[in-house]
Tab-separated table of C-alpha atoms in Angstrom:
chain	number	residue	atom	x	y	z
A	1	MET	CA	-101.870	-8.917	11.949
A	2	GLU	CA	-102.133	-12.835	10.822
A	3	ASN	CA	-99.042	-15.040	11.671
A	4	ASN	CA	-99.061	-16.288	8.121
A	5	CYS	CA	-98.125	-12.762	6.698
A	6	LYS	CA	-94.142	-12.259	5.755
A	7	PHE	CA	-92.403	-9.618	4.511
A	8	GLY	CA	-90.212	-9.663	1.279
A	9	VAL	CA	-87.347	-7.653	0.191
A	10	ILE	CA	-86.620	-7.454	-3.326
A	11	VAL	CA	-83.036	-8.674	-4.666
A	12	VAL	CA	-80.987	-8.698	-7.806
A	13	PRO	CA	-78.649	-11.842	-8.040
A	14	GLY	CA	-78.420	-11.024	-11.888
A	15	HIS	CA	-80.482	-12.200	-14.477
A	16	SER	CA	-77.432	-11.960	-17.344
A	17	THR	CA	-74.221	-13.809	-18.246
A	18	ALA	CA	-72.115	-11.060	-17.305
A	19	PRO	CA	-69.707	-11.634	-14.284
A	20	MET	CA	-69.484	-8.889	-12.772
A	21	LYS	CA	-72.541	-7.626	-10.485
A	22	ASN	CA	-73.924	-3.770	-9.706
A	23	ILE	CA	-73.568	-3.441	-6.124
A	24	GLY	CA	-76.326	-0.593	-6.056
A	25	ASP	CA	-79.121	-3.294	-6.499
A	26	TYR	CA	-78.157	-4.591	-3.023
A	27	VAL	CA	-77.808	-0.852	-1.639
A	28	GLN	CA	-81.733	-0.488	-2.924
A	29	SER	CA	-82.534	-3.968	-0.565
A	30	LEU	CA	-80.891	-2.458	2.175
A	31	ALA	CA	-83.089	0.541	1.825
A	32	ALA	CA	-86.224	-1.691	1.784
A	33	LEU	CA	-85.183	-4.114	4.657
A	34	GLN	CA	-84.936	-0.622	7.133
A	35	PHE	CA	-89.218	-1.034	7.192
A	36	VAL	CA	-89.040	-4.787	7.976
A	37	PRO	CA	-90.098	-5.386	11.533
A	38	VAL	CA	-87.180	-5.973	13.449
A	39	LYS	CA	-88.263	-9.724	14.883
A	40	GLU	CA	-89.404	-10.428	11.412
A	41	THR	CA	-86.927	-12.533	9.043
A	42	PRO	CA	-87.603	-11.261	5.438
A	43	ILE	CA	-87.801	-13.423	2.286
A	44	LEU	CA	-85.046	-12.584	-0.184
A	45	LEU	CA	-87.054	-12.199	-3.291
A	46	ASP	CA	-85.195	-12.215	-6.838
A	47	ARG	CA	-86.535	-9.364	-8.736
A	48	GLU	CA	-86.689	-11.735	-11.624
A	49	LYS	CA	-88.630	-14.619	-10.619
A	50	LEU	CA	-91.574	-12.603	-8.867
A	51	ASN	CA	-94.318	-14.454	-10.670
A	52	ILE	CA	-93.378	-17.535	-9.707
A	53	VAL	CA	-92.899	-17.092	-5.570
A	54	LYS	CA	-94.315	-19.948	-3.705
A	55	GLN	CA	-94.660	-19.901	0.148
A	56	GLU	CA	-95.889	-23.238	2.223
A	57	GLY	CA	-98.366	-21.553	4.992
A	58	VAL	CA	-97.775	-18.020	3.679
A	59	SER	CA	-101.281	-16.027	3.239
A	60	GLU	CA	-99.103	-12.790	1.667
A	61	ILE	CA	-95.768	-11.401	1.323
A	62	LYS	CA	-95.475	-7.871	1.725
A	63	THR	CA	-93.285	-6.396	-0.326
A	64	ILE	CA	-91.767	-2.607	-1.319
A	65	MET	CA	-91.241	-3.026	-5.049
A	66	ASN	CA	-88.755	-0.336	-5.481
A	67	GLY	CA	-85.583	-0.038	-7.863
A	68	TRP	CA	-84.920	-0.538	-11.391
A	69	TRP	CA	-87.165	-2.794	-13.761
A	70	MET	CA	-86.323	-5.220	-15.324
A	71	GLY	CA	-84.521	-7.900	-17.214
A	72	ASN	CA	-87.226	-10.070	-18.392
A	73	PRO	CA	-90.924	-8.095	-18.487
A	74	ASN	CA	-92.180	-11.202	-19.121
A	75	ASN	CA	-91.843	-12.474	-15.990
A	76	PHE	CA	-94.309	-9.681	-14.357
A	77	PRO	CA	-96.633	-8.771	-12.903
A	78	PRO	CA	-96.012	-10.361	-9.417
A	79	SER	CA	-97.529	-14.112	-8.175
A	80	ASN	CA	-100.563	-13.215	-6.369
A	81	LEU	CA	-98.768	-14.362	-3.206
A	82	ILE	CA	-97.382	-10.950	-2.948
A	83	ARG	CA	-98.937	-7.596	-1.795
A	84	PRO	CA	-96.817	-4.988	-3.356
A	85	LEU	CA	-96.218	-1.412	-2.365
A	86	TYR	CA	-94.779	0.142	-5.553
A	87	VAL	CA	-92.436	3.115	-4.568
A	88	SER	CA	-89.483	4.272	-6.277
A	89	PHE	CA	-90.191	1.948	-9.310
A	90	HIS	CA	-88.131	2.679	-12.236
A	91	LEU	CA	-88.847	1.167	-15.259
A	92	ARG	CA	-86.425	1.345	-18.377
A	93	PRO	CA	-87.736	2.933	-21.470
A	94	ARG	CA	-86.559	-0.070	-23.564
A	95	ILE	CA	-88.997	-2.764	-22.262
A	96	GLU	CA	-91.857	-0.488	-22.189
A	97	LYS	CA	-93.758	-1.963	-25.687
A	98	ASP	CA	-93.285	-5.683	-23.750
A	99	PHE	CA	-94.085	-4.567	-20.170
A	100	PHE	CA	-97.340	-3.174	-20.357
A	101	THR	CA	-99.756	-6.175	-21.372
A	102	SER	CA	-103.098	-6.007	-20.364
A	103	GLU	CA	-102.470	-8.151	-17.207
A	104	VAL	CA	-99.521	-5.780	-15.952
A	105	ILE	CA	-101.857	-2.468	-16.460
A	106	GLU	CA	-104.740	-4.275	-14.507
A	107	HIS	CA	-102.351	-5.647	-12.039
A	108	LEU	CA	-100.438	-1.572	-11.891
A	109	LYS	CA	-103.883	0.475	-11.697
A	110	ALA	CA	-105.103	-2.218	-8.992
A	111	ASN	CA	-102.226	-1.212	-6.795
A	112	SER	CA	-101.888	2.074	-7.755
A	113	PRO	CA	-100.966	4.987	-7.140
A	114	ILE	CA	-97.478	4.024	-8.179
A	115	GLY	CA	-94.826	5.972	-6.900
A	116	CYS	CA	-91.738	6.723	-9.472
A	117	ARG	CA	-88.132	7.276	-9.226
A	118	ASP	CA	-87.852	9.244	-11.757
A	119	GLY	CA	-90.350	11.632	-13.996
A	120	ASN	CA	-89.884	9.451	-16.941
A	121	THR	CA	-91.509	6.271	-15.585
A	122	VAL	CA	-94.586	8.926	-14.324
A	123	LYS	CA	-95.202	9.440	-17.754
A	124	MET	CA	-94.936	6.066	-18.862
A	125	MET	CA	-97.413	5.201	-16.495
A	126	GLN	CA	-99.394	7.735	-16.923
A	127	ALA	CA	-99.571	7.346	-20.865
A	128	HIS	CA	-101.006	3.569	-20.150
A	129	GLY	CA	-103.835	5.043	-17.647
A	130	ILE	CA	-102.220	4.185	-14.321
A	131	ASP	CA	-102.122	6.297	-11.537
A	132	ALA	CA	-98.563	7.796	-10.811
A	133	TYR	CA	-96.440	10.151	-9.049
A	134	PHE	CA	-92.966	11.124	-8.581
A	135	SER	CA	-91.942	9.619	-5.387
A	136	GLY	CA	-87.714	10.188	-5.453
A	137	CYS	CA	-85.637	7.045	-4.379
A	138	LEU	CA	-86.090	4.599	-1.706
A	139	THR	CA	-82.315	5.012	-0.782
A	140	LEU	CA	-83.353	8.600	-0.001
A	141	THR	CA	-84.667	7.045	3.552
A	142	LEU	CA	-81.309	5.246	4.940
A	143	GLY	CA	-80.459	8.358	7.153
A	144	LEU	CA	-83.186	6.164	9.658
A	145	THR	CA	-79.684	3.896	9.444
A	146	PHE	CA	-76.828	5.470	8.258
A	147	ARG	CA	-76.000	9.268	9.592
A	148	HIS	CA	-72.964	11.152	8.303
A	149	GLN	CA	-70.037	11.446	10.903
A	150	LYS	CA	-67.521	13.872	10.751
A	151	VAL	CA	-64.793	10.954	11.380
A	152	ASP	CA	-61.975	12.107	9.231
A	153	ASP	CA	-61.867	14.795	7.501
A	154	SER	CA	-59.280	13.622	4.983
A	155	LYS	CA	-61.358	11.264	3.523
A	156	VAL	CA	-62.406	11.714	-0.052
A	157	TYR	CA	-64.490	9.207	-1.943
A	158	PHE	CA	-64.726	9.476	-5.814
A	159	VAL	CA	-67.292	6.573	-6.568
A	160	ASP	CA	-67.238	5.185	-10.531
A	161	PRO	CA	-66.879	8.610	-11.841
A	162	TYR	CA	-67.931	9.433	-15.449
A	163	VAL	CA	-64.941	8.922	-17.629
A	164	VAL	CA	-65.142	9.425	-21.512
A	165	LYS	CA	-64.591	6.035	-23.637
A	166	PHE	CA	-62.050	5.536	-26.213
A	167	ILE	CA	-64.565	3.316	-28.094
A	168	GLY	CA	-68.260	5.006	-28.037
A	169	LYS	CA	-70.729	6.294	-31.012
A	170	ASP	CA	-68.866	9.656	-31.341
A	171	ILE	CA	-65.375	8.794	-33.461
A	172	LYS	CA	-64.230	12.004	-33.332
A	173	LEU	CA	-64.860	12.350	-29.252
A	174	SER	CA	-63.316	8.967	-28.634
A	175	LEU	CA	-60.453	9.893	-30.662
A	176	ALA	CA	-59.795	13.242	-28.969
A	177	SER	CA	-60.183	11.924	-25.630
A	178	LEU	CA	-57.353	8.741	-26.584
A	179	PHE	CA	-54.871	11.441	-27.447
A	180	GLN	CA	-55.720	13.508	-24.699
A	181	THR	CA	-55.261	10.363	-22.515
A	182	VAL	CA	-52.048	9.611	-24.114
A	183	TYR	CA	-50.490	13.384	-23.497
A	184	SER	CA	-51.831	13.924	-20.083
A	185	PHE	CA	-49.918	10.362	-18.760
A	186	LEU	CA	-45.940	11.280	-20.646
A	187	THR	CA	-46.530	14.990	-19.111
A	188	ASN	CA	-47.975	13.735	-15.772
A	189	LYS	CA	-46.591	10.653	-14.909
A	190	LYS	CA	-45.504	11.390	-11.201
A	191	LYS	CA	-49.165	12.783	-10.682
A	192	ILE	CA	-51.016	10.131	-12.184
A	193	THR	CA	-48.915	7.545	-10.356
A	194	LYS	CA	-50.053	8.612	-7.289
A	195	ILE	CA	-54.030	8.464	-8.338
A	196	ALA	CA	-53.221	5.060	-9.663
A	197	LYS	CA	-51.961	3.957	-6.629
A	198	GLN	CA	-55.418	4.666	-4.157
A	199	ILE	CA	-57.311	3.238	-7.128
A	200	ASP	CA	-55.340	0.105	-7.063
A	201	SER	CA	-55.766	-0.636	-3.298
A	202	THR	CA	-59.447	0.323	-2.877
A	203	SER	CA	-61.520	-0.890	-6.097
A	204	ASN	CA	-63.689	-3.235	-5.813
A	205	THR	CA	-62.835	-4.090	-9.812
A	206	LYS	CA	-59.290	-5.396	-10.235
A	207	ARG	CA	-57.744	-4.174	-13.175
A	208	GLY	CA	-54.226	-4.958	-15.519
A	209	LEU	CA	-51.660	-2.276	-15.288
A	210	ILE	CA	-52.604	-1.078	-18.251
A	211	SER	CA	-56.176	-0.118	-17.257
A	212	LEU	CA	-55.291	0.994	-13.919
A	213	TYR	CA	-53.171	3.760	-15.504
A	214	THR	CA	-55.394	4.400	-18.583
A	215	TYR	CA	-58.528	4.646	-15.647
A	216	ALA	CA	-56.144	6.710	-13.656
A	217	THR	CA	-54.919	9.359	-16.333
A	218	LYS	CA	-58.565	9.684	-17.341
A	219	ILE	CA	-59.294	11.097	-13.491
A	220	PHE	CA	-56.299	13.514	-13.764
A	221	THR	CA	-57.359	14.582	-17.098
A	222	ILE	CA	-61.025	15.398	-16.670
A	223	TYR	CA	-61.280	16.101	-12.918
A	224	SER	CA	-57.648	18.102	-12.491
A	225	ASN	CA	-59.833	21.206	-14.140
A	226	SER	CA	-62.021	21.042	-11.163
A	227	PHE	CA	-60.103	19.642	-8.039
A	228	SER	CA	-57.254	20.176	-6.896
A	229	GLN	CA	-54.240	17.795	-6.908
A	230	ASP	CA	-53.991	17.079	-3.348
A	231	VAL	CA	-57.551	16.101	-3.413
A	232	LEU	CA	-57.089	13.803	-6.751
A	233	GLU	CA	-53.896	11.949	-4.838
A	234	ASN	CA	-55.133	11.358	-1.314
A	235	ALA	CA	-58.887	10.550	-2.370
A	236	PHE	CA	-60.333	6.853	-2.205
A	237	TYR	CA	-61.737	5.566	-5.755
A	238	TYR	CA	-64.360	2.594	-5.787
A	239	GLY	CA	-66.317	1.039	-8.048
A	240	HIS	CA	-69.902	-0.525	-7.467
A	241	SER	CA	-69.049	-3.629	-9.665
A	242	ILE	CA	-68.367	-6.762	-7.969
A	243	SER	CA	-67.285	-10.465	-8.939
A	244	LYS	CA	-70.451	-12.822	-8.986
A	245	SER	CA	-68.064	-15.803	-8.739
A	246	LYS	CA	-66.109	-14.149	-5.640
A	247	TYR	CA	-69.687	-13.152	-3.820
A	248	PRO	CA	-72.224	-15.398	-5.248
A	249	THR	CA	-74.674	-15.461	-2.286
A	250	ASP	CA	-77.438	-12.421	-1.410
A	251	GLU	CA	-76.236	-12.374	2.080
A	252	GLU	CA	-72.154	-11.393	1.229
A	253	ARG	CA	-73.453	-8.961	-1.721
A	254	LEU	CA	-75.997	-7.133	0.976
A	255	THR	CA	-72.720	-7.238	3.532
A	256	ILE	CA	-70.530	-5.154	0.725
A	257	ALA	CA	-73.296	-2.666	0.282
A	258	ARG	CA	-73.521	-2.165	4.028
A	259	ASP	CA	-69.898	-1.672	4.435
A	260	LEU	CA	-69.692	1.130	1.057
A	261	LEU	CA	-72.330	2.827	3.166
A	262	GLU	CA	-70.527	2.831	6.097
A	263	LYS	CA	-67.770	4.517	4.102
A	264	TYR	CA	-69.374	6.910	2.939
A	265	SER	CA	-71.262	7.837	5.844
A	266	LYS	CA	-68.031	8.820	7.261
A	267	ALA	CA	-66.397	10.673	4.250
A	268	LYS	CA	-65.708	14.101	3.968
A	269	PHE	CA	-67.559	14.208	0.553
A	270	VAL	CA	-67.594	12.044	-2.116
A	271	VAL	CA	-68.198	12.720	-6.101
A	272	THR	CA	-69.936	9.888	-8.426
A	273	SER	CA	-71.639	9.709	-11.453
A	274	LYS	CA	-73.980	6.813	-9.690
A	275	ILE	CA	-77.412	7.500	-8.737
A	276	HIS	CA	-77.309	4.444	-6.393
A	277	CYS	CA	-74.245	6.046	-4.972
A	278	GLY	CA	-75.293	9.794	-4.941
A	279	LEU	CA	-78.857	8.725	-3.467
A	280	PRO	CA	-77.510	7.157	-0.592
A	281	CYS	CA	-75.256	10.061	0.241
A	282	LEU	CA	-78.032	12.497	0.152
A	283	GLY	CA	-79.959	10.249	2.680
A	284	MET	CA	-77.180	9.865	5.014
A	285	GLY	CA	-76.400	13.804	5.000
A	286	THR	CA	-72.837	12.725	3.451
A	287	PRO	CA	-71.750	15.956	1.454
A	288	VAL	CA	-71.840	14.665	-2.187
A	289	ILE	CA	-71.089	15.849	-5.934
A	290	LEU	CA	-72.934	14.394	-8.739
A	291	ILE	CA	-71.168	14.282	-11.899
A	292	ILE	CA	-73.419	13.896	-15.093
A	293	SER	CA	-72.644	13.961	-18.991
A	294	SER	CA	-75.209	14.722	-21.972
A	295	GLY	CA	-75.173	10.906	-22.137
A	296	MET	CA	-76.383	9.664	-18.591
A	297	ILE	CA	-79.177	12.452	-19.449
A	298	ARG	CA	-80.329	11.256	-22.367
A	299	THR	CA	-81.361	7.444	-20.274
A	300	GLY	CA	-83.975	9.363	-18.408
A	301	ARG	CA	-82.503	7.517	-15.386
A	302	MET	CA	-81.140	11.547	-14.224
A	303	ASP	CA	-84.684	12.872	-14.753
A	304	SER	CA	-86.319	14.270	-11.750
A	305	LEU	CA	-83.351	13.440	-9.414
A	306	LYS	CA	-80.410	15.674	-10.972
A	307	ASP	CA	-81.826	18.484	-9.448
A	308	PHE	CA	-81.691	17.224	-5.930
A	309	PHE	CA	-77.533	17.435	-6.229
A	310	LYS	CA	-74.482	20.024	-6.893
A	311	LYS	CA	-73.401	19.197	-9.893
A	312	GLY	CA	-70.616	18.781	-12.226
A	313	TYR	CA	-70.761	17.947	-15.821
A	314	VAL	CA	-68.103	16.170	-18.394
A	315	GLU	CA	-67.889	18.454	-21.661
A	316	ASN	CA	-65.006	18.558	-23.728
A	317	GLY	CA	-63.366	15.981	-21.470
A	318	LYS	CA	-63.056	18.144	-18.409
A	319	CYS	CA	-65.276	18.244	-15.549
A	320	GLU	CA	-67.025	21.794	-15.069
A	321	LEU	CA	-68.899	22.571	-11.825
A	322	TYR	CA	-72.185	24.009	-11.749
A	323	LYS	CA	-71.203	27.829	-10.716
A	324	GLY	CA	-74.842	28.322	-8.657
A	325	ASP	CA	-74.022	25.153	-6.761
A	326	PHE	CA	-70.200	26.163	-5.211
A	327	SER	CA	-69.081	29.188	-3.746
A	328	LEU	CA	-66.072	29.105	-5.887
A	329	ASN	CA	-64.309	32.410	-7.402
A	330	THR	CA	-63.622	31.703	-11.748
A	331	GLY	CA	-60.931	29.227	-11.829
A	332	GLN	CA	-60.742	28.249	-7.816
A	333	LYS	CA	-60.926	24.227	-7.532
A	334	ILE	CA	-62.065	22.337	-4.704
A	335	THR	CA	-59.422	21.558	-2.437
A	336	SER	CA	-59.333	19.175	0.541
A	337	ALA	CA	-60.359	22.121	3.183
A	338	TYR	CA	-63.140	23.101	1.122
A	339	SER	CA	-66.464	22.242	2.429
A	340	PHE	CA	-70.216	22.421	1.516
A	341	GLU	CA	-73.698	20.915	2.339
A	342	ASN	CA	-76.155	19.373	0.359
A	343	TYR	CA	-79.410	20.803	-0.898
A	344	GLU	CA	-82.424	19.581	1.157
A	345	SER	CA	-85.134	19.491	-1.813
A	346	TYR	CA	-85.057	15.748	-1.221
A	347	LEU	CA	-85.929	16.004	2.390
A	348	SER	CA	-89.664	15.946	1.759
A	349	TYR	CA	-89.841	12.978	-0.786
A	350	ALA	CA	-87.458	11.126	1.972
A	351	ASN	CA	-90.015	11.924	4.466
A	352	ASP	CA	-93.440	10.643	2.511
A	353	LEU	CA	-91.627	7.563	1.623
A	354	ILE	CA	-90.964	6.791	5.054
A	355	LYS	CA	-94.849	7.329	5.970
A	356	ARG	CA	-95.916	5.410	3.133
A	357	CYS	CA	-93.344	2.150	3.811
A	358	LYS	CA	-94.421	2.278	7.808
A	359	ASP	CA	-97.818	2.539	7.096
A	360	PHE	CA	-97.663	0.065	4.403
A	361	ILE	CA	-95.975	-2.495	6.806
A	362	GLN	CA	-98.073	-1.760	9.725
A	363	SER	CA	-101.532	-2.114	7.920
């Protein structure tokens, strides 16, 4: 391999003016970093500026092109300096018309087959004559770096679990959620206060007192249907949103992402509605429950991924666990003593991703 060949890793500093940043983008970066040779210092490449990448004295930058694409489709395809491997590529449906220009189609065909994170992206690629396949997510390979360790059986993490919004497209559902939340708080103050204390001490997102107790009440209202009170009161509650101004550099954000993965690797189990938490947990071997809703399925991001998980489904303001996924009797809840293992259907995809990425880096 020539000395002027470098390795790139995609990062997403943030293409919008929003004050918060989804740290899941940097979990994706950590997955790609695993494949960069130990002695090499990777070039961190802004996903939204790949079309203007320049590096003096560098002939090519080998880059695994994984993750969510993208804020500004006009900034694609990438610079000719980048030698891409397209795996775990998710294209948001909203930008399909703007994304698939003749130049982009030509670029993707030249670098096909395109490994896609979800079935919907596969369909979009194929509709434009591009050879594509379902690869799964690169975070499924994080077991190369992080492995589940049963350090403390009491550690349960709820990470951005789905909650019903008061203001939504369905006005009846929003009002029902509001009244249900108020009633739950008035009748379960002590239990909800215990949950609120766990959120206040562990969440990445600081909340005002009203917001904190509202969130805690929603957690209790929705999840006490399937999880015992001892689980809810003793769980650690994390969010994947961090302040851009507090953590302005890519290095700081990578450190936060790494710290979160270390925590999840030591959990008894994790409950989440975020695939950038759930998929890494699968890869690490940490037992995980994915909580989904009909709205989340409609976005297409869960397509082909949700079947990897043991699941819960929020309907009418309550979480119901899929009966076929858990060995529970009717009406039985998950307690702190309950144990389960993940499905292994993701493993073949993880192994294929590992082989493709290693072959690409070594070629």
